[in-house]
Coordinates of C-alpha atoms and ligand atoms in Angstrom, one line a residue:
X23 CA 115.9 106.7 125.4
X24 CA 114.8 108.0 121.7
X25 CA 114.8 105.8 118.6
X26 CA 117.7 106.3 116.8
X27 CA 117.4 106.7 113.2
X28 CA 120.3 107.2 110.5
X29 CA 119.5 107.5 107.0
X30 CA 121.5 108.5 103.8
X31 CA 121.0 110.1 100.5
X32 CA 123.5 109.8 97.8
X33 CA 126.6 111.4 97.8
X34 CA 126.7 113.0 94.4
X35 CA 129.1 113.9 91.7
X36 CA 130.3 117.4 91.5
X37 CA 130.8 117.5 87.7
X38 CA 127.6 120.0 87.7
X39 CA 125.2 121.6 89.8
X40 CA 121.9 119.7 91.3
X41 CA 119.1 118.8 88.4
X42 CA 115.6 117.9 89.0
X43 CA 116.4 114.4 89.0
X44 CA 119.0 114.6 92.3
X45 CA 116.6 116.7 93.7
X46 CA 114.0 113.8 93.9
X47 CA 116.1 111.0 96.0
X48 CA 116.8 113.9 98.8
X49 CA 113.4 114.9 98.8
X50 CA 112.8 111.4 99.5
X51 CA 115.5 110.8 102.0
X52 CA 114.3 114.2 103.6
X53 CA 110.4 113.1 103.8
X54 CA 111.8 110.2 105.8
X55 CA 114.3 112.0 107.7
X56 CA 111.2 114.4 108.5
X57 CA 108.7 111.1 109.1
X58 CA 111.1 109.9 112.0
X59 CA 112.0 113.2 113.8
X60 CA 108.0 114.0 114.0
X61 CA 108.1 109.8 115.4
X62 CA 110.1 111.7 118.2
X63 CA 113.4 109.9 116.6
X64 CA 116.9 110.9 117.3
X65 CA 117.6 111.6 113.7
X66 CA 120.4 111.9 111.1
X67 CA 120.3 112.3 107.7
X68 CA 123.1 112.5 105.8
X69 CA 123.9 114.1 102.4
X70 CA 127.0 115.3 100.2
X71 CA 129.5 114.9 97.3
X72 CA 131.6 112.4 95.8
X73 CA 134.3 114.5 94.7
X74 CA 137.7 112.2 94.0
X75 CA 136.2 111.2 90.6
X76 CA 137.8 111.5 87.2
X77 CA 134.6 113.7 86.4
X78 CA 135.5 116.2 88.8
X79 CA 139.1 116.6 86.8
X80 CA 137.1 116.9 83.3
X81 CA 135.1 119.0 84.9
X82 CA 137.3 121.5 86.8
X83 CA 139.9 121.7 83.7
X84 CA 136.4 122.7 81.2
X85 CA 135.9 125.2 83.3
X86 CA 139.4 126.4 83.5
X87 CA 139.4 126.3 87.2
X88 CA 142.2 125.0 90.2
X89 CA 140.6 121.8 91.3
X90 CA 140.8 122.7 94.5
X91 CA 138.9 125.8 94.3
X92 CA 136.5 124.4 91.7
X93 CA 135.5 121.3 94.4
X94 CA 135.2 124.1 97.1
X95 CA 132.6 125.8 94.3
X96 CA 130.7 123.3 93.6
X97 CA 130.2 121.8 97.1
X98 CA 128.8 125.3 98.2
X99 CA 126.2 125.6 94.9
X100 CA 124.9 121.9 96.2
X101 CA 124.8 122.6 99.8
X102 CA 122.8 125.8 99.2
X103 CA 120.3 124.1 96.6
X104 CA 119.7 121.8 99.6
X105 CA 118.9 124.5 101.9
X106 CA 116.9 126.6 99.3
X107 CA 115.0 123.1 98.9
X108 CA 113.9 122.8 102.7
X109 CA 116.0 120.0 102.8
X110 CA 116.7 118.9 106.7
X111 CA 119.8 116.7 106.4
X112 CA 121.8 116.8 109.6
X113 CA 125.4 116.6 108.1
X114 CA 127.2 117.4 104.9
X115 CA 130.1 115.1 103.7
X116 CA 132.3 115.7 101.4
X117 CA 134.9 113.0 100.4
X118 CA 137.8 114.9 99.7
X119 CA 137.2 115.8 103.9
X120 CA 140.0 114.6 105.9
X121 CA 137.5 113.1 107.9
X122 CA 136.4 110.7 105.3
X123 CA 140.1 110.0 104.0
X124 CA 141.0 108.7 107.6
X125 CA 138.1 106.1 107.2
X126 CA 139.1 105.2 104.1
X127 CA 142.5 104.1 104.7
X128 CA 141.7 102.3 107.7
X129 CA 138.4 100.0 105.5
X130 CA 141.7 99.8 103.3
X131 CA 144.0 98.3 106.1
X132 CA 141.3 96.1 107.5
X133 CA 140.2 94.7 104.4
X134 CA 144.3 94.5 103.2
X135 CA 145.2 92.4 106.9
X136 CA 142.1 90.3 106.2
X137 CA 143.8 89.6 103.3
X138 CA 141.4 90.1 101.1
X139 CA 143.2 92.9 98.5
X140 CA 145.6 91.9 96.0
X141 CA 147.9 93.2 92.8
X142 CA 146.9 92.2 89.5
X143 CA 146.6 93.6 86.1
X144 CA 143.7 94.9 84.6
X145 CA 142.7 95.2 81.0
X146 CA 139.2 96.6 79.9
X147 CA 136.9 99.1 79.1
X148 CA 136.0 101.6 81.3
X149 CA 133.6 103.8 81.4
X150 CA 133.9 107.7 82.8
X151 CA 129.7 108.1 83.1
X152 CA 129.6 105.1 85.1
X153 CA 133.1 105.2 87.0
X154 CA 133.6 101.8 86.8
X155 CA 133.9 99.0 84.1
X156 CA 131.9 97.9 81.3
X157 CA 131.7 94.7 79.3
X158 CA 132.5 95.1 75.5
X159 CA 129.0 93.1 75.2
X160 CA 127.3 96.2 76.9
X161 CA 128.2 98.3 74.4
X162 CA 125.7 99.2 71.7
X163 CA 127.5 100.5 68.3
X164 CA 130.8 100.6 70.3
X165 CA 129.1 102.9 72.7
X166 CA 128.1 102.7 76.8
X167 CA 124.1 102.4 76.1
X168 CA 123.9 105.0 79.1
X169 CA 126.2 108.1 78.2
X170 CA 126.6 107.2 74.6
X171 CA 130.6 107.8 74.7
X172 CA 133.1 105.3 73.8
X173 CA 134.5 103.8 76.6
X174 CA 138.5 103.8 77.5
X175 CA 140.9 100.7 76.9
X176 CA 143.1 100.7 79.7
X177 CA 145.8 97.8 80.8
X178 CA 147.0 98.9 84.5
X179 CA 148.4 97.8 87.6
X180 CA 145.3 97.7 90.2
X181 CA 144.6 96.5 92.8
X182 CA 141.9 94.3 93.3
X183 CA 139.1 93.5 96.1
X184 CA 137.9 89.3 96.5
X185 CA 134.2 90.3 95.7
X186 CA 133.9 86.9 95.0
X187 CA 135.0 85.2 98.0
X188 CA 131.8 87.3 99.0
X189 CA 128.9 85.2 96.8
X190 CA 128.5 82.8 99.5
X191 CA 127.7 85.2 102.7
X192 CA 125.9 87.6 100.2
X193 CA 123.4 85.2 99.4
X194 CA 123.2 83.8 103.0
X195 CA 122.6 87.6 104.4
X196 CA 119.6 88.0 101.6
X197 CA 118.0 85.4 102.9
X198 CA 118.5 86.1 106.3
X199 CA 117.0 89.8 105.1
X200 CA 114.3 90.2 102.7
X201 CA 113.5 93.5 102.9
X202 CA 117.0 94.5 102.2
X203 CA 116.7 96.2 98.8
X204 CA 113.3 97.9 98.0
X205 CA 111.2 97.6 96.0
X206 CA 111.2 93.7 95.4
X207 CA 112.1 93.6 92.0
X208 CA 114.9 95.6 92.3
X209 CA 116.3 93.0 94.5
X210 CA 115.2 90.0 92.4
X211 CA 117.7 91.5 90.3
X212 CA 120.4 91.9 92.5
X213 CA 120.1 88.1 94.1
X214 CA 120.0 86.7 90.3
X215 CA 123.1 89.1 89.6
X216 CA 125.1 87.5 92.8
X217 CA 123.8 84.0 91.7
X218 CA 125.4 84.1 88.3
X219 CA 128.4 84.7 89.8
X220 CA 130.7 87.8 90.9
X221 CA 134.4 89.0 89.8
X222 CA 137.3 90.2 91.9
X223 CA 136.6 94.3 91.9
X224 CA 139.1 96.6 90.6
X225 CA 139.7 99.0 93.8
X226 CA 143.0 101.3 92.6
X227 CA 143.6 103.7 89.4
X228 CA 147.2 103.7 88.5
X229 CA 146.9 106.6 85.9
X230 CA 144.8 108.7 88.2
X231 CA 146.1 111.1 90.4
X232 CA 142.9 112.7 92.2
X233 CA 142.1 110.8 94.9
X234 CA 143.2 109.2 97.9
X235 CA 146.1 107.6 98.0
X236 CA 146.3 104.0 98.4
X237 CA 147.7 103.7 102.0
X238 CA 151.7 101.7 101.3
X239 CA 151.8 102.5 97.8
X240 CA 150.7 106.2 97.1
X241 CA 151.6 105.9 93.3
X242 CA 148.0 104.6 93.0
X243 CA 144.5 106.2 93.8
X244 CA 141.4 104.8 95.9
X245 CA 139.0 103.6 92.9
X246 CA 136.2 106.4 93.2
X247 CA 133.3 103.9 94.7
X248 CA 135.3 102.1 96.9
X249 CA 136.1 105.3 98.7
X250 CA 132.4 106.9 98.1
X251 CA 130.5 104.3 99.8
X252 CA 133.1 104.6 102.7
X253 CA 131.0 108.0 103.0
X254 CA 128.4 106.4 105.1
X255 CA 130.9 105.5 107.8
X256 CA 132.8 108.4 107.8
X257 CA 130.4 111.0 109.0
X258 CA 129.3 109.2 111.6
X259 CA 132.9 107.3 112.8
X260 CA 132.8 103.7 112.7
X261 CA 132.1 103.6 116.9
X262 CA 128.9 104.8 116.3
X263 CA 128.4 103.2 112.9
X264 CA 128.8 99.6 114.9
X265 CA 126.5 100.9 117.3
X266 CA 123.6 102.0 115.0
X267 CA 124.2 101.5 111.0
X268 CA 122.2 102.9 108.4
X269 CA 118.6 102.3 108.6
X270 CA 117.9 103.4 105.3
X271 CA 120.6 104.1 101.9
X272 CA 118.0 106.0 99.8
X273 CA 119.5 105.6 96.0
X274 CA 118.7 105.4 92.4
X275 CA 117.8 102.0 90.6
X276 CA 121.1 103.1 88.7
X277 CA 123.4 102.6 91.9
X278 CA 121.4 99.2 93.3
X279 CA 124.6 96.7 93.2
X280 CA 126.9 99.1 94.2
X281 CA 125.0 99.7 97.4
X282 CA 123.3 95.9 97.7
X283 CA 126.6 93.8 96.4
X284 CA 129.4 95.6 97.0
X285 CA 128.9 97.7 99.8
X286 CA 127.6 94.5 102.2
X287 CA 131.0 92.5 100.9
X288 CA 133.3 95.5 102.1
X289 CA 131.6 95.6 105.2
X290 CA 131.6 92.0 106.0
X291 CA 135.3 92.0 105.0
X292 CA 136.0 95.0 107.4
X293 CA 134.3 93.4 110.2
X294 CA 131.5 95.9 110.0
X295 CA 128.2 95.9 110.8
X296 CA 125.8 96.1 107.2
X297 CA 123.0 98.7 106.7
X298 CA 119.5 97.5 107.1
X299 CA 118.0 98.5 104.0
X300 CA 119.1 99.9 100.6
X301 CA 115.6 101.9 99.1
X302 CA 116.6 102.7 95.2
X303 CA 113.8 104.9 93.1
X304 CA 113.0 104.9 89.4
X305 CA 114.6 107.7 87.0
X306 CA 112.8 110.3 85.3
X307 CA 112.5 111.7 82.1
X308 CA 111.6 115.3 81.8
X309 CA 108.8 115.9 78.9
X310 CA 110.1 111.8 77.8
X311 CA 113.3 112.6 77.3
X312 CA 116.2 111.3 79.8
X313 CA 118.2 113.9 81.9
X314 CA 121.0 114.9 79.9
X315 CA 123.7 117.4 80.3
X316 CA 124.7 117.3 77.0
X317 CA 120.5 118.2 75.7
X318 CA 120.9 120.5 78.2
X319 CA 117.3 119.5 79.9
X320 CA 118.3 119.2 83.3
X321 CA 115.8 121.4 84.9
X322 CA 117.1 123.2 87.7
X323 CA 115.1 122.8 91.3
X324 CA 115.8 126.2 92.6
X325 CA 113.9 127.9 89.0
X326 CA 111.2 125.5 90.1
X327 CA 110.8 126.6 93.7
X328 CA 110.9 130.1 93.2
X329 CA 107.9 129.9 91.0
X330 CA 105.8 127.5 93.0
X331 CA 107.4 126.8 96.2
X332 CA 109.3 124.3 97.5
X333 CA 106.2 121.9 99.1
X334 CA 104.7 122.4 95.6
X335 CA 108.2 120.5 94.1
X336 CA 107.8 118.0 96.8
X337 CA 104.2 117.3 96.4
X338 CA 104.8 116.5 92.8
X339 CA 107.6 114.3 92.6
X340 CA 106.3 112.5 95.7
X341 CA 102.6 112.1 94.4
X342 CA 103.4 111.8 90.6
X343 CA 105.9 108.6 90.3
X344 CA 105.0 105.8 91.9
X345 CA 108.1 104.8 94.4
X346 CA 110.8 102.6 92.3
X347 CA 109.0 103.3 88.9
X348 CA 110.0 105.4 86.0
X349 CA 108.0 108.4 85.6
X350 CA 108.0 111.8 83.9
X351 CA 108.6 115.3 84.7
X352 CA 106.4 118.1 82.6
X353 CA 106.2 121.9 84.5
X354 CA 103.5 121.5 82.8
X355 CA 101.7 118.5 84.9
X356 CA 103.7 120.3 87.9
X357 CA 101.4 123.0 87.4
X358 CA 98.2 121.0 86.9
X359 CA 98.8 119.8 90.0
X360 CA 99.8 122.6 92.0
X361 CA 96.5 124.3 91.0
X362 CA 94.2 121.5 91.4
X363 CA 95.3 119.6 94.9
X364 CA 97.5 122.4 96.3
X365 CA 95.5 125.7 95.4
X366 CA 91.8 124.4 94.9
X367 CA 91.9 121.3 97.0
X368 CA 94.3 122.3 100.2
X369 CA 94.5 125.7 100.0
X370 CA 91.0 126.2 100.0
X371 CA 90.0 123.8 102.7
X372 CA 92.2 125.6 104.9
X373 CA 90.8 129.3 103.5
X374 CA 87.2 127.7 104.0
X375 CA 87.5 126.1 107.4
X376 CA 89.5 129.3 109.1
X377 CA 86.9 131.6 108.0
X378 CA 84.1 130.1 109.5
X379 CA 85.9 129.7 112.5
X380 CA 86.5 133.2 112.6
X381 CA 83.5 134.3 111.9
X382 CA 81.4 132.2 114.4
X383 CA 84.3 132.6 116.5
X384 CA 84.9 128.7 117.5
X385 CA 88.8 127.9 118.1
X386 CA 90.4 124.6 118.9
X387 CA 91.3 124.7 122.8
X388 CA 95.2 123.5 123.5
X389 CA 94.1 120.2 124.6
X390 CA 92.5 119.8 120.7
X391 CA 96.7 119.9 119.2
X392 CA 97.7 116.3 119.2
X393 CA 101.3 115.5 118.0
X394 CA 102.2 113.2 114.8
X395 CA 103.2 110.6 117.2
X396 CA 100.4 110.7 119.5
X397 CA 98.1 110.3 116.2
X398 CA 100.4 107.7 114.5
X399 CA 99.0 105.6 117.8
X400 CA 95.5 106.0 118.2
X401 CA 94.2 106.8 114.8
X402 CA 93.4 104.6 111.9
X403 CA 93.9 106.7 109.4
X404 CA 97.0 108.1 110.7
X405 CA 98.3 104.4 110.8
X406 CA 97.2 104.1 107.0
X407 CA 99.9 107.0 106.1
X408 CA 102.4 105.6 108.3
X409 CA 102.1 101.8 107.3
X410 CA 102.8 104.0 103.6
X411 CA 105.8 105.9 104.6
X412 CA 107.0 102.5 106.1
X413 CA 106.8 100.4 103.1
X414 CA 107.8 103.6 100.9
X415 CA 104.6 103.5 99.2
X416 CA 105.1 107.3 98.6
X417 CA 102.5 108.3 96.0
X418 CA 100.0 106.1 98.3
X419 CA 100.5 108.0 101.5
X420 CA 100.5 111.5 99.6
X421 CA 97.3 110.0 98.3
X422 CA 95.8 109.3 101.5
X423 CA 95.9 112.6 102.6
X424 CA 94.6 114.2 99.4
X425 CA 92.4 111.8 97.6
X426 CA 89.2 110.2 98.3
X427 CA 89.8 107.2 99.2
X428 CA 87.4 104.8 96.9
X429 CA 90.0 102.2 96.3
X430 CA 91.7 101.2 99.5
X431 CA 92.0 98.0 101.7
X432 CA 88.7 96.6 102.8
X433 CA 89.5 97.8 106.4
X434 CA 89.9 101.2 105.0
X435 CA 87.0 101.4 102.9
X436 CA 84.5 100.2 105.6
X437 CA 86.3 102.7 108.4
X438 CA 85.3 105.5 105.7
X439 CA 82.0 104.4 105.3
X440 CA 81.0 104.6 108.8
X441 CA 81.2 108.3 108.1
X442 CA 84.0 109.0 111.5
X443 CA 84.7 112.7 109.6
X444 CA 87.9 112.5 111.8
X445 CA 89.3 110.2 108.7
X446 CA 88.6 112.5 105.7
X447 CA 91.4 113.7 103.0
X448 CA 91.5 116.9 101.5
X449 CA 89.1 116.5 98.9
X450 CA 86.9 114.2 101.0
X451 CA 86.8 117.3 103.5
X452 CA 86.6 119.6 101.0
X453 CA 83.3 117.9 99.4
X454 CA 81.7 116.8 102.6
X455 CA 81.7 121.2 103.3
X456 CA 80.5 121.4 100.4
X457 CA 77.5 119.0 100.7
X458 CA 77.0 119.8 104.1
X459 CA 77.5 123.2 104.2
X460 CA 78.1 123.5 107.9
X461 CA 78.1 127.2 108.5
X462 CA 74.5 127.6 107.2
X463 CA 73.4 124.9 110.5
X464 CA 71.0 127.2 111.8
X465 CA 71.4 126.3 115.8
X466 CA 74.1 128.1 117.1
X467 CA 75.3 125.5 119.0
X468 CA 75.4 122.4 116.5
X469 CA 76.9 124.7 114.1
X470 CA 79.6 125.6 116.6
X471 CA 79.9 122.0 117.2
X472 CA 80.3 120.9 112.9
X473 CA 82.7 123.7 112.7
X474 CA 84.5 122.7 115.7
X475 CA 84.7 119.2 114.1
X476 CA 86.3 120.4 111.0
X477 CA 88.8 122.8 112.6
X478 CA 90.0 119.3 114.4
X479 CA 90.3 117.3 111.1
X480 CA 92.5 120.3 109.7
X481 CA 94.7 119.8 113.1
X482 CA 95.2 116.2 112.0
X483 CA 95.9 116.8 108.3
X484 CA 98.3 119.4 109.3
X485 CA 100.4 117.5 111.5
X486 CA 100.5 114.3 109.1
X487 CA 101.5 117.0 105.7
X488 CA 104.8 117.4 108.3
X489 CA 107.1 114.8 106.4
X490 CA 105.0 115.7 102.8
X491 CA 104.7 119.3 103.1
X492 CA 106.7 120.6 105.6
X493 CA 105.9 124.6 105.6
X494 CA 102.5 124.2 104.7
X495 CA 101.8 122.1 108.0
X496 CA 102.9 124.3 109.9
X497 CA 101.5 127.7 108.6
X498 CA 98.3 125.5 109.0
X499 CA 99.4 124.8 112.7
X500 CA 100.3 128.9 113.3
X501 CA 96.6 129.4 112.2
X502 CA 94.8 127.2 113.8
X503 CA 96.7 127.9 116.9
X504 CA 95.8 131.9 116.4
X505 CA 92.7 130.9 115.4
X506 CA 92.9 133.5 112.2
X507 CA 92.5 133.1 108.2
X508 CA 95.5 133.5 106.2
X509 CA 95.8 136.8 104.7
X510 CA 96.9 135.6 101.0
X511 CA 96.0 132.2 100.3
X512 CA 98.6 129.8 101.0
X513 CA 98.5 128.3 97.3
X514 CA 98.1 131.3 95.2
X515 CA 96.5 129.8 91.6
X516 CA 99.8 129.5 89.3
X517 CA 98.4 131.0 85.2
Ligands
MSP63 N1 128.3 109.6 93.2 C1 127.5 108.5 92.9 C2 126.8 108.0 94.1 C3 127.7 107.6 95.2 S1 126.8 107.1 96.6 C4 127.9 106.4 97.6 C5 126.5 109.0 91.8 N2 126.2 110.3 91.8 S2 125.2 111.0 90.8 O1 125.5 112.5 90.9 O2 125.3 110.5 89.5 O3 123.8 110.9 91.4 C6 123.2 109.7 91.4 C7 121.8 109.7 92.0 O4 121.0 110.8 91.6 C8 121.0 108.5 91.4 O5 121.4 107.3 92.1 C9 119.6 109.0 91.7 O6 119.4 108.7 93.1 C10 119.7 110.5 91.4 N3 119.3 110.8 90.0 C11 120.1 111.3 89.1 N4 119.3 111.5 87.9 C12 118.1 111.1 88.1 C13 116.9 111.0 87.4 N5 116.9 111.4 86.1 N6 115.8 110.5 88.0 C14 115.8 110.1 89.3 N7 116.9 110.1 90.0 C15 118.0 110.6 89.5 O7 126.0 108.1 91.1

C-alpha cells in the first residue's frame, strides 16, 4: 500500500492574474508535493481560485466583462501560469464548480441541523481587501492598515456561525496537536487569539448576489470564506476527505486564523475530520516595497521564467527567505544568484564532472542510480535534507545541497570532517575538484576510480535537486545515464 499524501495551496482570488508573491506558496506547496511523490507517495496536491468574492464583481465590471466569461478568463490565465511554472498540482478547483457548490450546501445543512447557524443582524465595517470584517480600532486614519481603503458600513440580515461555542475544543485540539500551525510563532499567535476569546462569525451577505446561495433562503449568499475553505473537501469528496484529510494547508501568515480557527470549528461542527497541519510563510516585498496592484509592482512569474528559467525562480524564493519570515524580492539578487550558485556553482560542477568522464571514458553502471527514497534511507546526508523538508526549514535544505556546510549540527559537522566525499554540496564538490584536481591523477586506474567517485556524488545531488529543481535533476540524470556533457551549459551566465 503507498503513503497517501494530500496537500493544498491556496485557492486564490481572481481579481488579477498570478504575482510573484502567489507564485511563492505554490512553489512551496509544489516542492512538497514533489518531496513526497519521489518518497514513492500517492500524492495530491491541490490548487485553484476563489472566485464567489465581491472582488471578482469589482473586478469583472472594471474590465467591462460578463462575469461569467470574465471568471472563465481568469481561471485559464492562472491555470496556465501554473503550468508555465512547472508546477505539479494534481487537481484544479474552482469554487464557482458545481462540484464544490454541492459540498458547500451540505457543510451548510450539517452545521444548520447541528444547530449551530443562526439569524441575527449585523452592523460593522467591512472590509473588501480582506473579505471579512474589521474593527473600527484597526483602522489607521479611518483606513484598513492593509489596503489603505475605507472600509464599508453595513447593517444586514446574516447569518451567523457559533465560532464561539468552538473556544473550548479549539484549545483542547492545540494541545492535543502542537505542530498544527507552523512555524511556532505563528501559532503562539493564533492560541493567544482563541484565548482572548472568539465571536459568532458572520457566514451570509444579504446585499450580495454572487455566490452560492444559502440552501432554504436563496435571498442571501454563502460569505466568501466560509465557502472557500469548503474547497479543501470538495475536490476530493468528503468519503475520501474522512479517510485521509489534508496533511499539509500551505498558506500565507495573512490567512493563519482563517485556516487554524475557523476552518478546525467548521469541521468539528460538520463532524469532519480536521487537517493535520496548517504551514503559513512570510510576505514579501519586492525592492522593500509591499505587492501592490495599485503601485503596480507586482512582478509577474512568467517574465521571470522566460529570462532565467523556471528552477532559477524556484531556487531563489526557496533559498532567499527563510520559511515563515518576511523577505525581499530584487531581480536584481535573483540574478546574483542565478549566476553564482546556479551557473558557476551547479552548472559547472555538472560541465566539469561530465567532461572528465567523457574523456577518460568512466560511466556510472545501472546498479550506481539509486532512487530519492532508497537515499532518504541509508544516507546521512540525504536524511539531513529530508529532516529539512520535514520541518519546512526550506532555505536550510536548499542550503545543504549548495553550501558548505561549516555551520551545521555537531553530528553533521563531524560526518563532514571525516572526509566520506559521498556527503559533499555543490560548492563543497566543486572546491574539493578544484584542490584535488582529480583528472590530472596520473595512474590510470585511481583516476578512473576519483572520477568514478565524483560521477556518484552528482547521481546523489541530482536525485535530491528533484523537489528543489525539478528539470535540472533530471537533465543531470539524462546525462549521467548517457554518460555525455551537455552541449550548452545548463545555466547559461545571465549579463
Ligand atoms: N482567496 C483567499 C485564500 C482562500 S484559501 C481557502 C486569498 N487569496 S489571495 O489571492 O489573496 O492569495 C493569498 C495568498 O497568496 C497568501 O495567503 C499568500 O500565500 C500568497 N501571497 C500573496 N501575496 C504575497 C506576498 N507578497 N508574499 C508572499 N505570499 C503572498 O487570500
Amino acid at each position: 500500500m503507498k503513503n497517501k499524501f494530500y496537500i493544498t495551496s491556496p485557492i486564490y482570488y481572481v481579481n488579477d492574474k498570478p504575482h510573484v508573491g502567489h507564485a511563492y506558496s505554490t512553489i512551496i506547496a509544489d516542492t512538497l508535493a514533489r518531496y513526497h511523490r519521489a518518497l514513492g507517495d500517492e500524492v495530491i496536491f491541490l490548487t485553484g481560485t476563489d472566485e464567489n468574492s465581491q472582488k471578482t464583481v469589482d473586478a469583472a465590471q472594471k474590465a467591462s466583462e460578463d462575469i461569467v466569461s470574465y471568471t472563465d478568463r481568469l481561471a485559464a490565465i492562472w491555470k496556465s501560469v501554473w503550468k508555465a511554472l512547472n508546477i505539479s498540482n494534481t487537481d484544479f478547483i474552482r469554487t464557482t464548480e458545481l462540484r464544490h457548490r454541492k459540498i458547500v450546501e451540505e457543510f451548510w445543512k450539517r452545521i444548520w441541523d447541528k444547530g449551530d447557524i443562526y439569524k441575527g443582524k449585523y452592523e460593522g465595517l467591512y472590509c473588501k481587501g480582506h473579505e471579512a470584517f474589521i474593527k473600527a480600532s484597526d483602522l489607521v486614519d479611518g483606513l484598513c492598515p492593509d489596503h489603505k481603503t475605507k472600509p464599508e458600513h453595513l447593517v444586514e440580515e446574516n447569518y451567523f456561525f457559533k465560532l464561539k461555542k468552538y473556544e473550548k475544543d479549539l484549545l483542547a485540539f492545540y494541545e492535543k496537536n502542537p505542530n498544527f500551525v507552523v512555524p511556532e510563532n505563528r501559532y503562539n499567535e493564533v492560541k493567544a487569539f482563541v484565548r482572548e476569546g472568539l465571536e459568532d462569525l458572520s457566514i451570509s451577505r444579504q446585499v450580495q448576489k454572487w455566490g452560492i446561495p444559502v440552501p432554504s433562503d436563496p435571498g442571501h449568499v454563502v460569505y466568501v470564506w466560509f465557502d472557500a475553505l469548503i474547497n479543501y473537501v470538495s475536490a476530493i469528496g468528503t468519503e475520501k476527505w474522512q479517510g485521509h484529510p489534508a496533511d499539509v494547508h500551505v498558506i500565507g501568515k495573512d490567512i493563519v486564523r482563517f485556516h487554524a480557527i475557523i476552518w478546525p470549528a467548521m469541521l468539528m461542527s460538520a463532524g469532519f475530520s480536521l487537517p493535520k497541519q496548517i504551514a503559513a510563510n512570510g510576505f514579501f516585498t519586492v525592492n522593500g516595497v509591499k505587492i501592490s496592484k495599485s503601485l503596480g509592482n507586482a512582478i509577474d512569474p512568467i517574465g521571470l521564467v522566460e529570462k532565467y528559467g523556471t528552477d532559477a525562480l524556484r531556487y531563489f524564493l526557496l533559498r532567499e527567505i527563510p520559511y515563515g519570515e518576511d523577505g525581499d524580492f530584487s531581480e536584481e539578487k535573483l540574478k546574483e544568484r542565478y549566476n553564482a550558485d546556479l551557473a558557476n556553482g551547479l552548472g559547472n560542477l555538472v560541465s566539469r564532472v561530465m567532461k572528465m568522464a567523457v574523456t577518460n571514458d568512466v560511466r556510472l553502471e545501472s546498479g550506481d542510480f539509486y532512487s530519492f527514497k532508497e537515499w532518504a534511507k541509508k544516507d546521512f546526508f540525504a536524511k539531513q535534507f529530508t529532516e529539512a523538508l520535514e520541518k519546512f526549514q526550506l532555505s536550510r535544505a536548499v542550503e545543504l545541497l549548495f553550501a558548505i556546510p561549516r555551520d551545521y549540527s555537531p553530528a553533521f559537522v563531524q560526518y563532514y570532517a571525516t572526509g566520506d566525499d559521498s556527503t559533499m554540496s555543490v560548492s563543497a564538490t566543486n572546491l574539493l575538484i578544484q584542490e584535488e584536481e582529480p583528472f590530472k591523477e596520473k595512474d590510470p586506474e585511481k583516476r578512473k576510480e576519483k572520477i568514478r567517485n565524483e560521477l556518484l556524488k552528482l547521481q546523489k545531488l541530482a536525485i535530491l535537486l528533484e523537489p528543489i529543481l525539478p528539470n535540472t535533476s533530471l537533465k543531470i540524470t539524462t546525462l549521467l545515464r548517457n554518460n555525455s556533457e551537455p552541449k550548452t551549459p545548463i545555466f547559461p551566465r545571465i549579463s
